[in-house]
Coordinates of C-alpha atoms and ligand atoms in Angstrom, one line a residue:
X775 CA 0.3 -0.1 0.1
X776 CA 1.5 2.8 -1.1
X777 CA -0.7 4.9 -2.6
X778 CA -2.3 7.2 -0.2
X779 CA -5.7 6.9 -0.3
X780 CA -8.1 9.8 -0.5
X781 CA -11.9 9.4 0.8
X782 CA -14.6 10.5 -1.3
X783 CA -17.1 9.3 1.4
X784 CA -19.9 10.4 3.9
X785 CA -17.2 9.5 6.7
X786 CA -14.8 8.8 7.8
X787 CA -13.0 11.3 5.9
X788 CA -9.7 12.3 4.4
X789 CA -8.5 14.3 7.8
X790 CA -5.0 16.5 7.7
X791 CA -1.5 15.4 8.5
X792 CA -1.6 17.9 11.3
X793 CA -5.2 16.7 12.8
X794 CA -4.0 13.1 12.8
X795 CA -0.4 14.4 14.4
X796 CA -2.5 15.5 17.0
X797 CA -2.8 12.0 18.5
X798 CA 0.8 11.0 19.1
X799 CA 0.9 11.6 22.5
X800 CA -0.5 9.6 25.2
X801 CA -3.2 11.4 27.2
X802 CA -5.0 10.6 30.5
X803 CA -8.2 10.9 30.8
X804 CA -8.0 13.0 33.9
X805 CA -5.0 15.3 32.6
X806 CA -5.6 19.0 32.4
X807 CA -4.5 19.2 28.9
X808 CA -7.2 17.0 27.9
X809 CA -9.9 18.1 30.1
X810 CA -9.1 21.6 29.2
X811 CA -9.7 20.3 25.7
X812 CA -12.9 18.9 26.0
X813 CA -14.0 22.1 27.4
X814 CA -12.8 24.2 24.6
X815 CA -14.5 21.4 22.1
X816 CA -18.0 22.0 24.0
X817 CA -17.4 25.5 24.2
X818 CA -16.6 25.8 20.1
X819 CA -19.5 23.5 18.9
X820 CA -21.9 26.3 20.7
X821 CA -20.2 28.6 18.6
X822 CA -20.4 27.3 15.8
X823 CA -24.4 26.4 16.1
X824 CA -24.1 30.4 17.1
X825 CA -25.4 29.7 20.5
X826 CA -23.3 29.5 24.0
X827 CA -24.3 27.9 27.7
X828 CA -25.2 32.1 28.4
X829 CA -28.6 31.4 26.3
X830 CA -29.5 28.3 27.3
X831 CA -27.5 25.5 25.2
X832 CA -25.1 23.1 26.5
X833 CA -22.8 20.7 24.2
X834 CA -22.7 16.7 25.4
X835 CA -20.0 14.8 23.9
X836 CA -21.0 10.9 23.6
X837 CA -18.7 8.0 22.8
X838 CA -19.2 6.1 19.8
X839 CA -20.2 6.6 16.6
X840 CA -23.0 9.3 14.8
X841 CA -25.7 7.1 15.9
X842 CA -24.5 6.2 19.5
X843 CA -25.6 10.3 19.9
X844 CA -28.6 10.0 18.0
X845 CA -29.7 7.2 19.8
X846 CA -28.8 8.9 23.2
X847 CA -31.0 11.8 22.2
X848 CA -34.1 9.9 20.9
X849 CA -34.1 7.1 24.0
X850 CA -33.2 9.8 26.5
X851 CA -35.5 13.0 25.8
X852 CA -38.7 11.2 24.4
X853 CA -40.2 10.4 28.0
X854 CA -43.3 7.4 28.8
X855 CA -46.2 10.1 27.9
X856 CA -44.4 11.7 24.9
X857 CA -44.8 10.8 21.3
X858 CA -42.0 11.1 18.7
X859 CA -42.6 11.7 14.9
X860 CA -40.4 10.8 12.6
X861 CA -39.9 12.8 9.1
X862 CA -38.3 10.1 6.8
X863 CA -36.7 10.1 3.4
X864 CA -33.8 7.6 3.7
X865 CA -32.3 5.3 5.4
X866 CA -30.9 7.4 8.6
X867 CA -34.5 8.6 8.9
X868 CA -34.9 4.8 9.0
X869 CA -32.8 4.2 11.2
X870 CA -34.3 6.9 13.9
X871 CA -37.6 4.6 13.3
X872 CA -35.5 1.4 14.7
X873 CA -34.5 2.9 17.5
X874 CA -38.3 3.9 18.4
X875 CA -39.3 0.4 18.0
X876 CA -36.2 -0.9 19.8
X877 CA -37.1 1.6 23.0
X878 CA -40.4 1.1 22.6
X879 CA -41.4 4.6 22.2
X880 CA -44.7 5.8 21.5
X881 CA -44.3 6.9 17.8
X882 CA -45.8 7.6 14.3
X883 CA -43.8 7.9 10.7
X884 CA -44.5 10.1 8.2
X885 CA -42.3 8.8 4.9
X886 CA -41.2 10.8 1.8
X887 CA -40.0 9.4 -1.5
X888 CA -36.1 8.9 -1.4
X889 CA -35.9 11.8 -4.1
X890 CA -38.4 14.1 -2.3
X891 CA -37.8 16.7 0.4
X892 CA -39.8 16.7 3.6
X893 CA -41.9 19.1 3.0
X894 CA -43.3 21.6 6.3
X895 CA -46.9 21.1 4.7
X896 CA -47.1 17.4 4.7
X897 CA -45.7 18.1 8.5
X898 CA -48.2 20.8 9.3
X899 CA -51.2 18.7 8.2
X900 CA -49.5 15.5 10.1
X901 CA -49.2 17.6 13.3
X902 CA -52.7 18.7 12.9
X903 CA -54.4 15.4 12.9
X904 CA -52.2 14.0 15.8
X905 CA -52.2 16.0 18.2
X906 CA -50.4 13.6 20.6
X907 CA -47.2 14.2 19.2
X908 CA -44.5 16.0 21.5
X909 CA -41.1 15.7 19.6
X910 CA -40.2 16.1 15.6
X911 CA -37.1 14.0 14.6
X912 CA -35.8 15.0 11.3
X913 CA -32.1 14.4 9.1
X914 CA -31.0 17.3 7.5
X915 CA -28.1 16.3 4.5
X916 CA -30.0 13.0 4.2
X917 CA -26.7 11.3 3.2
X918 CA -28.8 8.4 1.3
X919 CA -29.1 10.6 -1.5
X920 CA -27.4 13.8 -0.6
X921 CA -30.5 15.8 -0.6
X922 CA -31.1 19.0 2.1
X923 CA -34.1 18.5 4.4
X924 CA -35.8 22.0 4.5
X925 CA -35.3 22.5 8.8
X926 CA -35.6 25.9 9.0
X927 CA -38.8 25.8 7.4
X928 CA -40.0 22.5 9.6
X929 CA -38.5 24.1 12.8
X930 CA -41.0 26.9 12.3
X931 CA -43.8 24.2 12.2
X932 CA -42.3 22.8 15.3
X933 CA -42.1 26.3 17.2
X934 CA -46.1 27.1 15.8
X935 CA -47.3 23.4 17.7
X936 CA -45.0 23.9 20.7
X937 CA -42.9 20.8 20.0
X938 CA -39.6 19.7 20.3
X939 CA -37.1 19.4 17.6
X940 CA -34.8 17.0 17.0
X941 CA -32.3 17.1 14.1
X942 CA -29.8 14.8 13.0
X943 CA -27.5 17.2 11.0
X944 CA -24.3 14.5 11.2
X945 CA -22.9 14.9 7.7
X946 CA -23.8 18.4 7.2
X947 CA -22.4 20.4 10.5
X948 CA -19.5 22.5 10.0
X949 CA -20.4 22.5 6.4
X950 CA -23.4 24.2 6.1
X951 CA -23.9 27.5 8.5
X952 CA -27.1 26.2 10.9
X953 CA -28.0 28.8 13.5
X954 CA -29.4 26.3 16.2
X955 CA -31.8 28.8 17.4
X956 CA -33.5 30.8 14.6
X957 CA -33.6 27.3 13.1
X958 CA -36.0 26.2 16.3
X959 CA -34.1 23.1 16.6
X960 CA -33.7 21.8 20.1
X961 CA -31.5 18.7 19.9
X962 CA -28.8 19.2 16.8
X963 CA -26.8 15.9 16.5
X964 CA -23.4 15.2 14.9
X965 CA -20.2 14.0 14.9
X966 CA -16.2 13.9 15.1
X967 CA -15.6 12.1 12.0
X968 CA -17.8 14.1 9.3
X969 CA -17.1 18.4 8.5
X970 CA -15.5 19.4 11.0
X971 CA -12.9 17.3 9.8
X972 CA -11.8 14.6 12.7
X973 CA -11.0 11.3 13.3
X974 CA -13.7 8.9 14.3
X975 CA -14.7 8.1 17.9
X976 CA -17.5 10.7 19.1
X977 CA -20.5 12.4 18.3
X978 CA -22.2 15.1 20.0
X979 CA -25.5 16.4 20.5
X980 CA -26.3 20.5 20.8
X981 CA -28.9 20.6 23.3
X982 CA -31.5 23.2 24.6
X983 CA -30.7 23.2 28.3
X984 CA -34.5 23.7 29.4
X985 CA -35.6 20.7 27.3
X986 CA -32.1 18.5 28.3
X987 CA -32.6 18.8 32.1
X988 CA -36.5 17.3 31.4
X989 CA -34.6 14.2 30.2
X990 CA -33.1 13.7 34.0
X991 CA -33.8 9.9 35.0
X992 CA -36.1 8.6 31.6
X993 CA -33.0 7.3 29.7
X994 CA -33.5 3.4 28.6
X995 CA -29.9 2.6 28.6
X996 CA -26.9 3.3 30.9
X997 CA -24.0 4.7 28.4
X998 CA -26.4 6.5 26.5
X999 CA -28.2 8.4 28.9
X1000 CA -27.7 11.9 27.7
X1001 CA -28.8 14.0 30.6
X1002 CA -26.1 11.4 33.1
X1003 CA -23.3 12.2 30.5
X1004 CA -24.0 15.6 30.6
X1005 CA -24.6 16.1 34.1
X1006 CA -21.0 14.1 34.6
X1007 CA -19.0 16.6 32.5
X1008 CA -20.3 19.5 34.0
X1009 CA -19.7 18.4 37.5
X1010 CA -15.3 17.1 36.9
X1011 CA -15.6 18.3 33.4
X1012 CA -15.0 14.2 32.7
X1013 CA -16.4 11.6 31.2
X1014 CA -18.4 8.7 33.1
X1015 CA -16.7 6.2 31.1
X1016 CA -13.3 5.9 29.3
X1017 CA -13.5 8.7 26.8
X1018 CA -11.7 8.4 23.3
X1019 CA -8.9 10.9 24.2
X1020 CA -6.8 10.9 21.6
X1021 CA -9.5 11.2 19.2
X1022 CA -10.8 14.1 21.0
X1023 CA -7.1 16.2 20.9
X1024 CA -7.2 15.3 17.1
X1025 CA -10.7 17.3 17.0
X1026 CA -9.3 20.0 18.5
X1027 CA -7.0 20.2 15.9
X1028 CA -9.7 20.1 13.6
X1029 CA -11.7 22.8 15.0
X1030 CA -8.7 25.0 15.0
X1031 CA -8.1 24.2 11.4
X1032 CA -11.9 24.9 10.5
X1033 CA -11.2 28.7 12.4
X1034 CA -8.2 29.3 10.6
X1035 CA -9.9 27.8 6.9
X1036 CA -12.1 30.7 7.8
X1037 CA -14.9 29.0 9.8
X1038 CA -17.8 27.5 8.0
X1039 CA -18.6 29.6 5.3
X1040 CA -14.9 29.2 3.9
X1041 CA -15.6 25.4 4.2
X1042 CA -19.1 25.8 2.7
X1043 CA -17.4 27.4 -0.3
X1044 CA -14.6 24.6 -0.6
X1045 CA -17.2 22.1 -0.5
X1046 CA -19.4 23.7 -3.0
X1047 CA -16.4 24.1 -5.3
X1048 CA -16.1 20.1 -5.0
X1049 CA -19.2 19.7 -5.5
X1050 CA -19.4 21.7 -8.8
X1051 CA -16.1 20.3 -9.9
X1052 CA -17.3 17.0 -9.5
X1053 CA -21.1 17.7 -11.2
X1054 CA -19.1 19.3 -14.5
X1055 CA -16.8 16.5 -14.8
X1056 CA -19.4 13.6 -14.3
X1057 CA -22.1 14.9 -16.8
X1058 CA -19.2 15.8 -19.1
X1059 CA -18.3 11.9 -18.8
X1060 CA -22.1 10.5 -19.7
X1061 CA -23.1 10.2 -15.5
X1062 CA -26.8 11.5 -14.8
X1063 CA -27.3 11.9 -11.0
X1064 CA -30.3 10.6 -9.1
X1065 CA -31.9 14.0 -7.5
X1066 CA -33.1 16.7 -9.6
X1067 CA -31.1 19.8 -8.9
X1068 CA -33.1 22.0 -6.6
X1069 CA -32.8 19.3 -4.1
X1070 CA -29.1 18.5 -3.7
X1071 CA -27.0 19.6 -1.3
X1072 CA -23.0 19.9 -1.3
X1073 CA -22.6 16.9 0.8
X1074 CA -22.5 13.9 -1.3
X1075 CA -23.6 13.4 -4.7
X1076 CA -25.7 10.4 -5.9
X1077 CA -25.1 9.3 -9.7
X1078 CA -26.9 6.1 -11.4
X1079 CA -25.5 3.4 -12.8
X1080 CA -24.3 3.6 -16.3
X1081 CA -27.4 2.2 -18.7
X1082 CA -24.3 -0.2 -20.0
X1083 CA -25.1 -3.7 -18.4
X1084 CA -21.6 -4.5 -18.7
X1085 CA -21.0 -2.1 -16.0
X1086 CA -20.1 -3.5 -12.5
X1087 CA -19.9 -1.2 -9.7
X1088 CA -17.6 -4.0 -7.4
X1089 CA -14.9 -3.6 -10.4
X1090 CA -15.3 0.3 -10.6
X1091 CA -14.9 0.3 -7.3
X1092 CA -12.0 -1.6 -7.2
X1093 CA -10.4 0.1 -9.7
X1094 CA -10.6 3.3 -8.5
X1095 CA -9.3 2.1 -4.9
X1096 CA -6.5 0.9 -7.0
X1097 CA -5.3 4.2 -7.8
X1098 CA -6.2 5.9 -4.2
X1099 CA -9.9 6.7 -4.5
X1100 CA -12.2 5.9 -2.1
X1101 CA -15.8 6.1 -3.1
X1102 CA -19.3 4.8 -1.7
X1103 CA -21.9 2.4 -2.5
X1104 CA -25.4 3.6 -3.3
X1105 CA -28.0 3.0 -0.7
X1106 CA -31.7 3.6 -2.3
X1107 CA -34.3 1.2 -2.0
X1108 CA -35.3 1.4 -5.7
X1109 CA -32.3 2.8 -7.7
X1110 CA -29.1 1.7 -8.7
X1111 CA -26.7 4.3 -7.8
X1112 CA -23.4 5.3 -6.3
X1113 CA -22.1 8.1 -4.1
X1114 CA -19.3 10.3 -4.1
X1115 CA -19.0 12.8 -1.3
X1116 CA -17.3 16.4 -1.4
X1117 CA -16.3 16.3 2.2
X1118 CA -13.2 16.5 4.1
X1119 CA -9.5 17.2 3.5
X1120 CA -10.4 17.1 -0.1
X1121 CA -10.1 20.1 -3.2
X1122 CA -11.4 20.8 -6.5
X1123 CA -7.6 19.4 -7.9
X1124 CA -8.3 16.4 -5.7
X1125 CA -11.8 15.8 -7.2
X1126 CA -10.1 16.7 -10.9
X1127 CA -8.0 13.6 -10.6
X1128 CA -10.3 11.7 -9.2
X1129 CA -12.6 12.5 -12.4
X1130 CA -9.7 11.5 -14.5
X1131 CA -9.1 8.1 -12.5
X1132 CA -13.0 7.7 -13.5
X1133 CA -12.2 8.3 -16.9
X1134 CA -9.7 5.5 -17.4
X1135 CA -11.4 2.9 -15.5
X1136 CA -14.3 3.3 -18.0
X1137 CA -11.7 3.3 -20.7
X1138 CA -10.4 0.2 -19.4
X1139 CA -13.8 -1.3 -18.5
X1140 CA -15.1 -0.4 -22.2
X1141 CA -18.4 1.3 -21.0
X1142 CA -20.6 3.2 -23.0
X1143 CA -22.3 5.9 -21.3
Ligands
PLP1342 C1 -22.8 9.7 8.9 C2 -24.6 9.5 9.3 C3 -24.9 8.8 11.0 C4 -24.1 8.1 11.4 O1 -23.3 7.1 11.3 P1 -22.5 6.2 12.2 O2 -22.1 5.2 11.4 O3 -23.0 6.2 13.4 O4 -21.5 7.3 12.5 C5 -26.5 9.5 10.7 N1 -27.1 10.2 10.1 C6 -26.2 10.4 8.9 C7 -27.5 11.8 8.1 C8 -24.9 10.3 8.4 O5 -24.6 11.1 7.4

């Protein structure tokens, strides 16, 4: 393995050398350097969402991958007498439905097609018909396809009807400007290895404190108890159970690099130019996208398989892999597509290099586009 691999995936992503280097020093979980890093990270993440402790928001870090933090929120904040509405238009929405089933939560699901956004109108109509609903959960960037759901508009509907709004912004937070307060989000979840460009190891929930406090004593799992995790961090600055120390040290470095890049607005621009370079190049090669342009986000793009029956995704994937480019299979229920991520430490020139490799593979495979 000599070639450097570039990850064009939805996470884990390519990270900078300096982020990886931040993990070279063994770190005890009670080391004050570590405890201060955790404090900086928690405050810094709130700032990235344009909120802070002073206006009633808290950041809770959860060990594990992104799903762990989504499950921590879902299984901690929806009480026994509450009812959750899941807005689903892809695999990640369905994952929240699975959590609701496993934790035996009262819940309803409002489904939309995978190639359509969740609409505020349908959400409002559903809430009118189901007054028992107390919480609404929605995915921001549905990584299944790459579409962006209109979370600000859905948040306004939630506010109007007095519902708690939970947003899985896993693949978009850090790569899209988001103001938690104006978007009416009560719980926003993301993870270390997406747009902040850290390494895997933990996820986090940004929470409205008054709602977080209501979760006291109602968790359905010890390790995923959101309130207890928060209370532990607040009391001593420490985690209840072994934290991913090195992943957190890398993340602090990643946050510094995000700031040096020019913050979220600059990163958003870089990802958008990655996407533009990718889309133009793929169109020139003859590929078609799964989603209509109007609903596409700039995090990840879904491309339909070529119509040529000789196309074999496994071979296509392997040949790109050998050239140092890792792409991502599809996860659609009704169409054959693969995905290419625009996020991580990748730049338009890397995308151009990927496009050249794709062109080579298409030629080698003698595919007619
Ligand atoms: C990546 C991602 C997750 C979390 O996935 P993990 O594999 O648990 O990290 C959740 N929701 C969305 C929308 C994602 O893109």
